[in-house]
Amino acid sequence: MRFLRAVCFIAPLVAGVQVDRRGREVYHGYKVFRVLTDGDTADFEAQLESLSAIELSRNRGHIDTQHFDIAVPPESLDAFHALNYEAETLTEDLGADIALEGELEPFPGLETSVSGANANAKVAAAAALPSFSWFSAYHPYADHLTFLKSLQAAFPSNSELITAGTSFEGRAIQGIHLWGSGGKASKPAIYYHGNVHAREWITSMTVEYITYQLINNYNNDTAVKAVLDNYDFYILPIVNPDGFVYTQTTTRLWRKNRQTRSGTTGAPGDTPENTGIRTYGDKLGAGKGIKLYIDWHSYGQYILTPYGYSCSAKAPNQSRQDTLAKNVGAAIAQVHGTRFTTGQTCSTLYATAGGSNDYFTDVTPAELAWAIELRDTGTNGFTLPANQIIPSGEESWAGQKYLWANF
Ligand SMILES: [Zn+2]
C-alpha cells in the first residue's frame, strides 16, 4: 500500500508521469514484471518504494519464495534491472494494456429497446431486462447503479435494492437482494461482494453477470429456480465505490478506498466501507444464516478457502470446502479452458491478516467462505480487455451453478 500512496502523492511532481486530457494517469512505458524473491519481502518492498514501482499482486512460490507482480515506471527501469532480480516480463507497456480495456460506455438501455437480434430478446420482451450488451464494455459508476435499478425492475416481485452502509466520501454501498418462491428473507443467505479492491473491474462485471443470469433464467432453468427458491441472494457488486470512481477518474491502479489515514489505526476492518458490509453480513448471519460467502477479486485465477491468517488452522468443514472448490475449478475449466488454482488462502497465496473469508468463517460463520481471484494470470492483470467480460461471466456462472447444485 505504501507504494501506491507514494506513487499517488508523488506522481504529479515526477517528470515523465503522464496524464490524459481528463487528468487520468496513462502509465505509458510502465513495464510489468513477475519477480521471484526470497522470503525477505521487507527488503524487496523497500526496493520497490525507492523505484516508485507499483505492487500489483503477490503470491507464494515454492517454500520460502514469493512472486511479486510489479509495474515499474520508465524512469526506474534501469535501476530495476541493475538490482538483478530473477524477473519475467508480463507486459511491455501497461499504458497500451489499459487502452485495450476500451472506453467506459454508458448504460445501453433495456432489452425491449433492442430489436430482437439479441439472444436474450425472447425473455426480455416480458421482463425488460437491461441489454445484454452491458457486458461488452466497462462502465462509469453511475451507470452501474442504473443497471442495478433496471435489474430490480425486471424482477419486481422477487428483488429489492439494498444498501450496506455508506462510503468515506458519502456514497451508499448499493446492491440487490433476490429471493424465490418462499418470499423475501425466508432462506439462508448467499452473500457476494465485488470490487472490494477498486482496480479489480472484472469483479463487478462478473458479479453482475451472475445476477443477470439468475433473473434471466429463474423461469426457464430448474436449477436456477431451485437455488433461488432455497436461498436469498444478497449481491453487492461494488463495495468500494469511492475507490472505484477514483480508478475511473484519476489512478487506474488504485487499490483501496479513499479514506484519509491520519487519525485512524489503519487496522483491517476499520474503514466505513468494511464496517458497512460487515454489519450487513452480521445481520444476515443473525437472521437465516449464511450458506455461502464469496469475496470476488482479481487477478490470478484462484479459488481460495479459509484460512488466510494461518497456514495450519482448519475450518471444521475444511476438506469439504476444499473438495467443492476443486470441483468448481473443474466446472469453470470446462467452459473456456481457464484453469483456476484452488486451495487454502494462506498456503496458496500468502498469509493475510483480517481477510473477509476468515471473518465469515469465525465471527459470523458462513458454511462456505471463499475468495475468488478472477482472470487472468498476469498478462493483462487488472486491466482485462472488455472482450473477456462475457467469457469471465460464462465460466464463473458455470462454476457457481456447479456449487449451488452440490453444496
Ligand atoms: Zn483484490
mmCIF file of N, CA, C and O and ligand atoms in Angstrom, residues 196-197 199-200 203 255 296-299 373 382, ligand 1:
data_model
loop_
_atom_site.group_PDB
_atom_site.id
_atom_site.type_symbol
_atom_site.label_atom_id
_atom_site.label_comp_id
_atom_site.label_asym_id
_atom_site.label_seq_id
_atom_site.Cartn_x
_atom_site.Cartn_y
_atom_site.Cartn_z
ATOM 1 N N VAL A 196 -14.151 -5.045 -3.937
ATOM 2 C CA VAL A 196 -13.585 -4.607 -2.656
ATOM 3 C C VAL A 196 -12.331 -3.793 -2.953
ATOM 4 O O VAL A 196 -12.103 -2.727 -2.375
ATOM 5 N N HIS A 197 -11.523 -4.303 -3.844
ATOM 6 C CA HIS A 197 -10.348 -3.571 -4.308
ATOM 7 C C HIS A 197 -10.716 -2.816 -5.574
ATOM 8 O O HIS A 197 -11.216 -3.392 -6.545
ATOM 9 N N ARG A 199 -9.382 -1.395 -8.157
ATOM 10 C CA ARG A 199 -8.871 -1.562 -9.523
ATOM 11 C C ARG A 199 -9.327 -2.859 -10.187
ATOM 12 O O ARG A 199 -9.035 -3.085 -11.351
ATOM 13 N N GLU A 200 -10.056 -3.706 -9.449
ATOM 14 C CA GLU A 200 -10.394 -5.047 -9.965
ATOM 15 C C GLU A 200 -11.745 -5.005 -10.683
ATOM 16 O O GLU A 200 -12.736 -5.600 -10.260
ATOM 17 N N THR A 203 -14.388 -7.809 -11.487
ATOM 18 C CA THR A 203 -15.182 -8.451 -10.435
ATOM 19 C C THR A 203 -16.619 -7.953 -10.416
ATOM 20 O O THR A 203 -17.550 -8.754 -10.312
ATOM 21 N N ARG A 255 -5.987 0.862 -5.319
ATOM 22 C CA ARG A 255 -6.497 -0.392 -4.766
ATOM 23 C C ARG A 255 -7.519 -0.195 -3.648
ATOM 24 O O ARG A 255 -8.519 -0.899 -3.584
ATOM 25 N N TRP A 296 -15.217 -11.454 -4.243
ATOM 26 C CA TRP A 296 -14.709 -11.595 -5.613
ATOM 27 C C TRP A 296 -13.582 -10.611 -5.861
ATOM 28 O O TRP A 296 -13.752 -9.402 -5.668
ATOM 29 N N HIS A 297 -12.454 -11.137 -6.286
ATOM 30 C CA HIS A 297 -11.262 -10.331 -6.567
ATOM 31 C C HIS A 297 -10.707 -10.682 -7.948
ATOM 32 O O HIS A 297 -11.134 -11.625 -8.593
ATOM 33 N N SER A 298 -9.702 -9.933 -8.358
ATOM 34 C CA SER A 298 -8.838 -10.329 -9.456
ATOM 35 C C SER A 298 -7.436 -9.859 -9.089
ATOM 36 O O SER A 298 -7.300 -9.001 -8.229
ATOM 37 N N TYR A 299 -6.341 -10.383 -9.684
ATOM 38 C CA TYR A 299 -6.401 -11.413 -10.699
ATOM 39 C C TYR A 299 -5.580 -12.598 -10.220
ATOM 40 O O TYR A 299 -5.044 -12.566 -9.109
ATOM 41 N N GLU A 373 -10.263 -15.231 -7.076
ATOM 42 C CA GLU A 373 -9.476 -14.291 -7.882
ATOM 43 C C GLU A 373 -9.733 -14.637 -9.346
ATOM 44 O O GLU A 373 -9.376 -15.718 -9.809
ATOM 45 N N PHE A 382 -5.096 -6.489 -13.888
ATOM 46 C CA PHE A 382 -6.312 -5.762 -13.506
ATOM 47 C C PHE A 382 -7.006 -5.137 -14.703
ATOM 48 O O PHE A 382 -8.192 -4.846 -14.654
HETATM 49 ZN ZN ZN B 1 -8.437 -7.898 -4.513
#
